[in-house]
């Protein structure tokens, strides 16, 4: 739902949706679950669109940390996530 609002330039609502999804996933999933990385990437992409570069960088960093802990560096999925 957050992505839908993002594409309609409703960044305030998109941010709320992305944060709600992230909070839910943090409460229900393990800290190294890839779904958390997806949530951080979604939020980071939104911040990047809004030129909130420091916030975007922090989100992308969290996503990368989770990806590095979860996927083996020699697996294709790892490199796909870095793209």
Backbone atoms as SQL, in Angstrom:
CREATE TABLE atoms (id INTEGER PRIMARY KEY, chain TEXT, resi INTEGER, resn TEXT, atom TEXT, x REAL, y REAL, z REAL);
INSERT INTO atoms VALUES
  (1, 'A', 1, 'UNK', 'N', 0.829, -1.179, 0.000),
  (2, 'A', 1, 'UNK', 'CA', 0.000, 0.000, 0.000),
  (3, 'A', 1, 'UNK', 'C', 0.881, 1.252, 0.000),
  (4, 'A', 2, 'UNK', 'N', 1.992, 1.193, 0.727),
  (5, 'A', 2, 'UNK', 'CA', 2.902, 2.324, 0.756),
  (6, 'A', 2, 'UNK', 'C', 3.431, 2.679, -0.621),
  (7, 'A', 3, 'UNK', 'N', 3.725, 1.672, -1.418),
  (8, 'A', 3, 'UNK', 'CA', 4.231, 1.910, -2.766),
  (9, 'A', 3, 'UNK', 'C', 3.183, 2.603, -3.627),
  (10, 'A', 4, 'UNK', 'N', 1.941, 2.239, -3.460),
  (11, 'A', 4, 'UNK', 'CA', 0.864, 2.886, -4.200),
  (12, 'A', 4, 'UNK', 'C', 0.821, 4.380, -3.884),
  (13, 'A', 5, 'UNK', 'N', 0.866, 4.709, -2.606),
  (14, 'A', 5, 'UNK', 'CA', 0.862, 6.119, -2.216),
  (15, 'A', 5, 'UNK', 'C', 2.129, 6.827, -2.704),
  (16, 'A', 6, 'UNK', 'N', 3.235, 6.134, -2.685),
  (17, 'A', 6, 'UNK', 'CA', 4.485, 6.723, -3.161),
  (18, 'A', 6, 'UNK', 'C', 4.378, 7.097, -4.635),
  (19, 'A', 7, 'UNK', 'N', 3.806, 6.200, -5.444),
  (20, 'A', 7, 'UNK', 'CA', 3.680, 6.489, -6.880),
  (21, 'A', 7, 'UNK', 'C', 2.695, 7.626, -7.152),
  (22, 'A', 8, 'UNK', 'N', 1.840, 7.899, -6.201),
  (23, 'A', 8, 'UNK', 'CA', 0.883, 9.004, -6.346),
  (24, 'A', 8, 'UNK', 'C', 1.368, 10.275, -5.649),
  (25, 'A', 9, 'UNK', 'N', 2.637, 10.265, -5.272),
  (26, 'A', 9, 'UNK', 'CA', 3.274, 11.412, -4.613),
  (27, 'A', 9, 'UNK', 'C', 2.632, 11.777, -3.282),
  (28, 'A', 10, 'UNK', 'N', 2.041, 10.809, -2.634),
  (29, 'A', 10, 'UNK', 'CA', 1.481, 10.998, -1.294),
  (30, 'A', 10, 'UNK', 'C', 2.499, 10.479, -0.290),
  (31, 'A', 11, 'UNK', 'N', 3.623, 11.165, -0.230),
  (32, 'A', 11, 'UNK', 'CA', 4.766, 10.697, 0.535),
  (33, 'A', 11, 'UNK', 'C', 4.477, 10.591, 2.032),
  (34, 'A', 12, 'UNK', 'N', 3.654, 11.478, 2.559),
  (35, 'A', 12, 'UNK', 'CA', 3.339, 11.423, 3.985),
  (36, 'A', 12, 'UNK', 'C', 2.611, 10.134, 4.347),
  (37, 'A', 13, 'UNK', 'N', 1.652, 9.743, 3.519),
  (38, 'A', 13, 'UNK', 'CA', 0.899, 8.509, 3.774),
  (39, 'A', 13, 'UNK', 'C', 1.778, 7.294, 3.491),
  (40, 'A', 14, 'UNK', 'N', 2.583, 7.363, 2.440),
  (41, 'A', 14, 'UNK', 'CA', 3.487, 6.254, 2.115),
  (42, 'A', 14, 'UNK', 'C', 4.450, 6.005, 3.264),
  (43, 'A', 15, 'UNK', 'N', 5.003, 7.073, 3.819),
  (44, 'A', 15, 'UNK', 'CA', 5.931, 6.910, 4.942),
  (45, 'A', 15, 'UNK', 'C', 5.251, 6.227, 6.120),
  (46, 'A', 16, 'UNK', 'N', 4.038, 6.629, 6.412),
  (47, 'A', 16, 'UNK', 'CA', 3.293, 6.006, 7.514),
  (48, 'A', 16, 'UNK', 'C', 3.082, 4.519, 7.253),
  (49, 'A', 17, 'UNK', 'N', 2.707, 4.167, 6.039),
  (50, 'A', 17, 'UNK', 'CA', 2.483, 2.766, 5.690),
  (51, 'A', 17, 'UNK', 'C', 3.774, 1.954, 5.792),
  (52, 'A', 18, 'UNK', 'N', 4.864, 2.505, 5.253),
  (53, 'A', 18, 'UNK', 'CA', 6.148, 1.799, 5.312),
  (54, 'A', 18, 'UNK', 'C', 6.607, 1.624, 6.757),
  (55, 'A', 19, 'UNK', 'N', 6.439, 2.645, 7.573),
  (56, 'A', 19, 'UNK', 'CA', 6.844, 2.542, 8.979),
  (57, 'A', 19, 'UNK', 'C', 5.981, 1.536, 9.729),
  (58, 'A', 20, 'UNK', 'N', 4.683, 1.509, 9.434),
  (59, 'A', 20, 'UNK', 'CA', 3.803, 0.521, 10.072),
  (60, 'A', 20, 'UNK', 'C', 4.221, -0.891, 9.707),
  (61, 'A', 21, 'UNK', 'N', 4.532, -1.113, 8.430),
  (62, 'A', 21, 'UNK', 'CA', 4.971, -2.443, 7.989),
  (63, 'A', 21, 'UNK', 'C', 6.284, -2.826, 8.668),
  (64, 'A', 22, 'UNK', 'N', 7.198, -1.876, 8.751),
  (65, 'A', 22, 'UNK', 'CA', 8.484, -2.141, 9.401),
  (66, 'A', 22, 'UNK', 'C', 8.282, -2.492, 10.870),
  (67, 'A', 23, 'UNK', 'N', 7.479, -1.726, 11.565),
  (68, 'A', 23, 'UNK', 'CA', 7.215, -1.999, 12.988),
  (69, 'A', 23, 'UNK', 'C', 6.596, -3.373, 13.183),
  (70, 'A', 24, 'UNK', 'N', 5.626, -3.720, 12.355),
  (71, 'A', 24, 'UNK', 'CA', 4.994, -5.029, 12.443),
  (72, 'A', 24, 'UNK', 'C', 6.019, -6.134, 12.224),
  (73, 'A', 25, 'UNK', 'N', 6.855, -5.982, 11.204),
  (74, 'A', 25, 'UNK', 'CA', 7.850, -7.009, 10.909),
  (75, 'A', 25, 'UNK', 'C', 8.898, -7.107, 12.011),
  (76, 'A', 26, 'UNK', 'N', 9.276, -5.992, 12.589),
  (77, 'A', 26, 'UNK', 'CA', 10.250, -6.032, 13.694),
  (78, 'A', 26, 'UNK', 'C', 9.695, -6.783, 14.892),
  (79, 'A', 27, 'UNK', 'N', 8.405, -6.670, 15.114),
  (80, 'A', 27, 'UNK', 'CA', 7.770, -7.343, 16.258),
  (81, 'A', 27, 'UNK', 'C', 7.539, -8.829, 16.018),
  (82, 'A', 28, 'UNK', 'N', 7.396, -9.221, 14.755),
  (83, 'A', 28, 'UNK', 'CA', 6.983, -10.597, 14.478),
  (84, 'A', 28, 'UNK', 'C', 8.058, -11.475, 13.838),
  (85, 'A', 29, 'UNK', 'N', 9.103, -10.878, 13.288),
  (86, 'A', 29, 'UNK', 'CA', 10.127, -11.652, 12.589),
  (87, 'A', 29, 'UNK', 'C', 11.464, -11.587, 13.315),
  (88, 'A', 30, 'UNK', 'N', 12.340, -12.503, 12.949),
  (89, 'A', 30, 'UNK', 'CA', 13.689, -12.465, 13.509),
  (90, 'A', 30, 'UNK', 'C', 14.427, -11.247, 12.966),
  (91, 'A', 31, 'UNK', 'N', 15.422, -10.759, 13.706),
  (92, 'A', 31, 'UNK', 'CA', 16.145, -9.555, 13.272),
  (93, 'A', 31, 'UNK', 'C', 16.884, -9.709, 11.947),
  (94, 'A', 32, 'UNK', 'N', 17.127, -10.933, 11.498),
  (95, 'A', 32, 'UNK', 'CA', 17.832, -11.149, 10.235),
  (96, 'A', 32, 'UNK', 'C', 16.913, -11.589, 9.105),
  (97, 'A', 33, 'UNK', 'N', 15.634, -11.395, 9.250),
  (98, 'A', 33, 'UNK', 'CA', 14.696, -11.809, 8.203),
  (99, 'A', 33, 'UNK', 'C', 14.762, -10.832, 7.032),
  (100, 'A', 34, 'UNK', 'N', 14.785, -11.378, 5.815),
  (101, 'A', 34, 'UNK', 'CA', 14.898, -10.534, 4.624),
  (102, 'A', 34, 'UNK', 'C', 13.716, -9.587, 4.444),
  (103, 'A', 35, 'UNK', 'N', 12.571, -9.932, 4.980),
  (104, 'A', 35, 'UNK', 'CA', 11.422, -9.032, 4.877),
  (105, 'A', 35, 'UNK', 'C', 11.708, -7.702, 5.567),
  (106, 'A', 36, 'UNK', 'N', 12.517, -7.736, 6.620),
  (107, 'A', 36, 'UNK', 'CA', 12.926, -6.488, 7.271),
  (108, 'A', 36, 'UNK', 'C', 13.788, -5.655, 6.331),
  (109, 'A', 37, 'UNK', 'N', 14.671, -6.309, 5.612),
  (110, 'A', 37, 'UNK', 'CA', 15.510, -5.594, 4.649),
  (111, 'A', 37, 'UNK', 'C', 14.641, -4.935, 3.585),
  (112, 'A', 38, 'UNK', 'N', 13.612, -5.626, 3.121),
  (113, 'A', 38, 'UNK', 'CA', 12.700, -5.042, 2.136),
  (114, 'A', 38, 'UNK', 'C', 12.012, -3.792, 2.696),
  (115, 'A', 39, 'UNK', 'N', 11.589, -3.875, 3.947),
  (116, 'A', 39, 'UNK', 'CA', 10.931, -2.721, 4.562),
  (117, 'A', 39, 'UNK', 'C', 11.878, -1.530, 4.652),
  (118, 'A', 40, 'UNK', 'N', 13.119, -1.799, 5.063),
  (119, 'A', 40, 'UNK', 'CA', 14.090, -0.705, 5.124),
  (120, 'A', 40, 'UNK', 'C', 14.379, -0.139, 3.738),
  (121, 'A', 41, 'UNK', 'N', 14.425, -0.989, 2.733),
  (122, 'A', 41, 'UNK', 'CA', 14.657, -0.510, 1.368),
  (123, 'A', 41, 'UNK', 'C', 13.506, 0.352, 0.876),
  (124, 'A', 42, 'UNK', 'N', 12.281, -0.060, 1.168),
  (125, 'A', 42, 'UNK', 'CA', 11.121, 0.740, 0.767),
  (126, 'A', 42, 'UNK', 'C', 11.171, 2.124, 1.401),
  (127, 'A', 43, 'UNK', 'N', 11.446, 2.155, 2.682),
  (128, 'A', 43, 'UNK', 'CA', 11.519, 3.434, 3.385),
  (129, 'A', 43, 'UNK', 'C', 12.695, 4.265, 2.869),
  (130, 'A', 44, 'UNK', 'N', 13.819, 3.621, 2.621),
  (131, 'A', 44, 'UNK', 'CA', 14.984, 4.321, 2.081),
  (132, 'A', 44, 'UNK', 'C', 14.714, 4.908, 0.706),
  (133, 'A', 45, 'UNK', 'N', 14.018, 4.174, -0.130),
  (134, 'A', 45, 'UNK', 'CA', 13.675, 4.678, -1.462),
  (135, 'A', 45, 'UNK', 'C', 12.758, 5.895, -1.376),
  (136, 'A', 46, 'UNK', 'N', 11.817, 5.842, -0.456),
  (137, 'A', 46, 'UNK', 'CA', 10.933, 6.986, -0.257),
  (138, 'A', 46, 'UNK', 'C', 11.728, 8.208, 0.185),
  (139, 'A', 47, 'UNK', 'N', 12.617, 8.021, 1.154),
  (140, 'A', 47, 'UNK', 'CA', 13.423, 9.143, 1.625),
  (141, 'A', 47, 'UNK', 'C', 14.327, 9.672, 0.512),
  (142, 'A', 48, 'UNK', 'N', 14.822, 8.795, -0.310),
  (143, 'A', 48, 'UNK', 'CA', 15.675, 9.210, -1.424),
  (144, 'A', 48, 'UNK', 'C', 14.890, 10.092, -2.400),
  (145, 'A', 49, 'UNK', 'N', 13.660, 9.721, -2.694),
  (146, 'A', 49, 'UNK', 'CA', 12.809, 10.541, -3.561),
  (147, 'A', 49, 'UNK', 'C', 12.578, 11.929, -2.984),
  (148, 'A', 50, 'UNK', 'N', 12.522, 11.992, -1.663),
  (149, 'A', 50, 'UNK', 'CA', 12.261, 13.255, -0.985),
  (150, 'A', 50, 'UNK', 'C', 13.548, 14.041, -0.702),
  (151, 'A', 51, 'UNK', 'N', 14.661, 13.530, -1.174),
  (152, 'A', 51, 'UNK', 'CA', 15.973, 14.164, -0.955),
  (153, 'A', 51, 'UNK', 'C', 16.356, 14.194, 0.524),
  (154, 'A', 52, 'UNK', 'N', 15.845, 13.245, 1.293),
  (155, 'A', 52, 'UNK', 'CA', 16.215, 13.083, 2.703),
  (156, 'A', 52, 'UNK', 'C', 17.352, 12.065, 2.744),
  (157, 'A', 53, 'UNK', 'N', 18.506, 12.504, 2.290),
  (158, 'A', 53, 'UNK', 'CA', 19.613, 11.588, 2.024),
  (159, 'A', 53, 'UNK', 'C', 20.165, 10.897, 3.258),
  (160, 'A', 54, 'UNK', 'N', 20.253, 11.582, 4.382),
  (161, 'A', 54, 'UNK', 'CA', 20.771, 10.939, 5.591),
  (162, 'A', 54, 'UNK', 'C', 19.844, 9.835, 6.065),
  (163, 'A', 55, 'UNK', 'N', 18.545, 10.092, 6.028),
  (164, 'A', 55, 'UNK', 'CA', 17.582, 9.074, 6.438),
  (165, 'A', 55, 'UNK', 'C', 17.588, 7.905, 5.455),
  (166, 'A', 56, 'UNK', 'N', 17.693, 8.215, 4.172),
  (167, 'A', 56, 'UNK', 'CA', 17.745, 7.161, 3.161),
  (168, 'A', 56, 'UNK', 'C', 18.971, 6.287, 3.364),
  (169, 'A', 57, 'UNK', 'N', 20.106, 6.920, 3.595),
  (170, 'A', 57, 'UNK', 'CA', 21.346, 6.170, 3.785),
  (171, 'A', 57, 'UNK', 'C', 21.250, 5.246, 4.993),
  (172, 'A', 58, 'UNK', 'N', 20.665, 5.722, 6.076),
  (173, 'A', 58, 'UNK', 'CA', 20.523, 4.888, 7.279),
  (174, 'A', 58, 'UNK', 'C', 19.646, 3.667, 6.987),
  (175, 'A', 59, 'UNK', 'N', 18.563, 3.866, 6.258),
  (176, 'A', 59, 'UNK', 'CA', 17.674, 2.745, 5.920),
  (177, 'A', 59, 'UNK', 'C', 18.380, 1.740, 5.018),
  (178, 'A', 60, 'UNK', 'N', 19.077, 2.241, 4.004),
  (179, 'A', 60, 'UNK', 'CA', 19.789, 1.341, 3.098),
  (180, 'A', 60, 'UNK', 'C', 20.897, 0.588, 3.835),
  (181, 'A', 61, 'UNK', 'N', 21.525, 1.240, 4.792),
  (182, 'A', 61, 'UNK', 'CA', 22.573, 0.582, 5.581),
  (183, 'A', 61, 'UNK', 'C', 21.982, -0.577, 6.387),
  (184, 'A', 62, 'UNK', 'N', 20.833, -0.341, 7.024),
  (185, 'A', 62, 'UNK', 'CA', 20.172, -1.423, 7.773),
  (186, 'A', 62, 'UNK', 'C', 19.817, -2.581, 6.848),
  (187, 'A', 63, 'UNK', 'N', 19.295, -2.253, 5.682),
  (188, 'A', 63, 'UNK', 'CA', 18.923, -3.298, 4.719),
  (189, 'A', 63, 'UNK', 'C', 20.146, -4.110, 4.298),
  (190, 'A', 64, 'UNK', 'N', 21.246, -3.435, 4.045),
  (191, 'A', 64, 'UNK', 'CA', 22.466, -4.127, 3.645),
  (192, 'A', 64, 'UNK', 'C', 23.002, -5.011, 4.766),
  (193, 'A', 65, 'UNK', 'N', 22.973, -4.511, 5.992),
  (194, 'A', 65, 'UNK', 'CA', 23.442, -5.308, 7.133),
  (195, 'A', 65, 'UNK', 'C', 22.632, -6.594, 7.281),
  (196, 'A', 66, 'UNK', 'N', 21.332, -6.491, 7.150),
  (197, 'A', 66, 'UNK', 'CA', 20.475, -7.676, 7.249),
  (198, 'A', 66, 'UNK', 'C', 20.783, -8.640, 6.109),
  (199, 'A', 67, 'UNK', 'N', 20.942, -8.106, 4.907),
  (200, 'A', 67, 'UNK', 'CA', 21.234, -8.939, 3.742),
  (201, 'A', 67, 'UNK', 'C', 22.558, -9.666, 3.917),
  (202, 'A', 68, 'UNK', 'N', 23.571, -8.962, 4.394),
  (203, 'A', 68, 'UNK', 'CA', 24.889, -9.589, 4.593),
  (204, 'A', 68, 'UNK', 'C', 24.839, -10.686, 5.639),
  (205, 'A', 69, 'UNK', 'N', 24.023, -10.532, 6.672),
  (206, 'A', 69, 'UNK', 'CA', 23.915, -11.548, 7.718),
  (207, 'A', 69, 'UNK', 'C', 23.073, -12.737, 7.277),
  (208, 'A', 70, 'UNK', 'N', 22.172, -12.506, 6.335),
  (209, 'A', 70, 'UNK', 'CA', 21.215, -13.533, 5.950),
  (210, 'A', 70, 'UNK', 'C', 21.658, -14.365, 4.752),
  (211, 'A', 71, 'UNK', 'N', 22.176, -13.704, 3.731),
  (212, 'A', 71, 'UNK', 'CA', 22.543, -14.407, 2.498),
  (213, 'A', 71, 'UNK', 'C', 24.039, -14.641, 2.407),
  (214, 'A', 72, 'UNK', 'N', 24.413, -15.743, 1.823),
  (215, 'A', 72, 'UNK', 'CA', 25.820, -16.046, 1.574),
  (216, 'A', 72, 'UNK', 'C', 26.338, -15.125, 0.470),
  (217, 'A', 73, 'UNK', 'N', 27.532, -14.544, 0.632),
  (218, 'A', 73, 'UNK', 'CA', 28.055, -13.625, -0.385),
  (219, 'A', 73, 'UNK', 'C', 28.255, -14.253, -1.763),
  (220, 'A', 74, 'UNK', 'N', 28.347, -15.560, -1.848),
  (221, 'A', 74, 'UNK', 'CA', 28.566, -16.198, -3.150),
  (222, 'A', 74, 'UNK', 'C', 27.261, -16.610, -3.839),
  (223, 'A', 75, 'UNK', 'N', 26.122, -16.303, -3.254),
  (224, 'A', 75, 'UNK', 'CA', 24.838, -16.667, -3.854),
  (225, 'A', 75, 'UNK', 'C', 24.326, -15.548, -4.753),
  (226, 'A', 76, 'UNK', 'N', 23.691, -15.890, -5.860),
  (227, 'A', 76, 'UNK', 'CA', 23.175, -14.869, -6.782),
  (228, 'A', 76, 'UNK', 'C', 22.190, -13.903, -6.125),
  (229, 'A', 77, 'UNK', 'N', 21.416, -14.401, -5.163),
  (230, 'A', 77, 'UNK', 'CA', 20.450, -13.543, -4.491),
  (231, 'A', 77, 'UNK', 'C', 21.129, -12.399, -3.757),
  (232, 'A', 78, 'UNK', 'N', 22.332, -12.660, -3.254),
  (233, 'A', 78, 'UNK', 'CA', 23.077, -11.636, -2.535),
  (234, 'A', 78, 'UNK', 'C', 23.387, -10.467, -3.462),
  (235, 'A', 79, 'UNK', 'N', 23.898, -10.784, -4.648),
  (236, 'A', 79, 'UNK', 'CA', 24.250, -9.729, -5.590),
  (237, 'A', 79, 'UNK', 'C', 23.023, -9.020, -6.149),
  (238, 'A', 80, 'UNK', 'N', 21.942, -9.763, -6.306),
  (239, 'A', 80, 'UNK', 'CA', 20.702, -9.158, -6.772),
  (240, 'A', 80, 'UNK', 'C', 20.195, -8.123, -5.752),
  (241, 'A', 81, 'UNK', 'N', 20.379, -8.422, -4.491),
  (242, 'A', 81, 'UNK', 'CA', 19.944, -7.514, -3.430),
  (243, 'A', 81, 'UNK', 'C', 20.801, -6.247, -3.401),
  (244, 'A', 82, 'UNK', 'N', 22.033, -6.340, -3.835),
  (245, 'A', 82, 'UNK', 'CA', 22.923, -5.191, -3.811),
  (246, 'A', 82, 'UNK', 'C', 22.660, -4.223, -4.960),
  (247, 'A', 83, 'UNK', 'N', 21.944, -4.691, -5.956),
  (248, 'A', 83, 'UNK', 'CA', 21.699, -3.866, -7.142),
  (249, 'A', 83, 'UNK', 'C', 20.855, -2.665, -6.855);
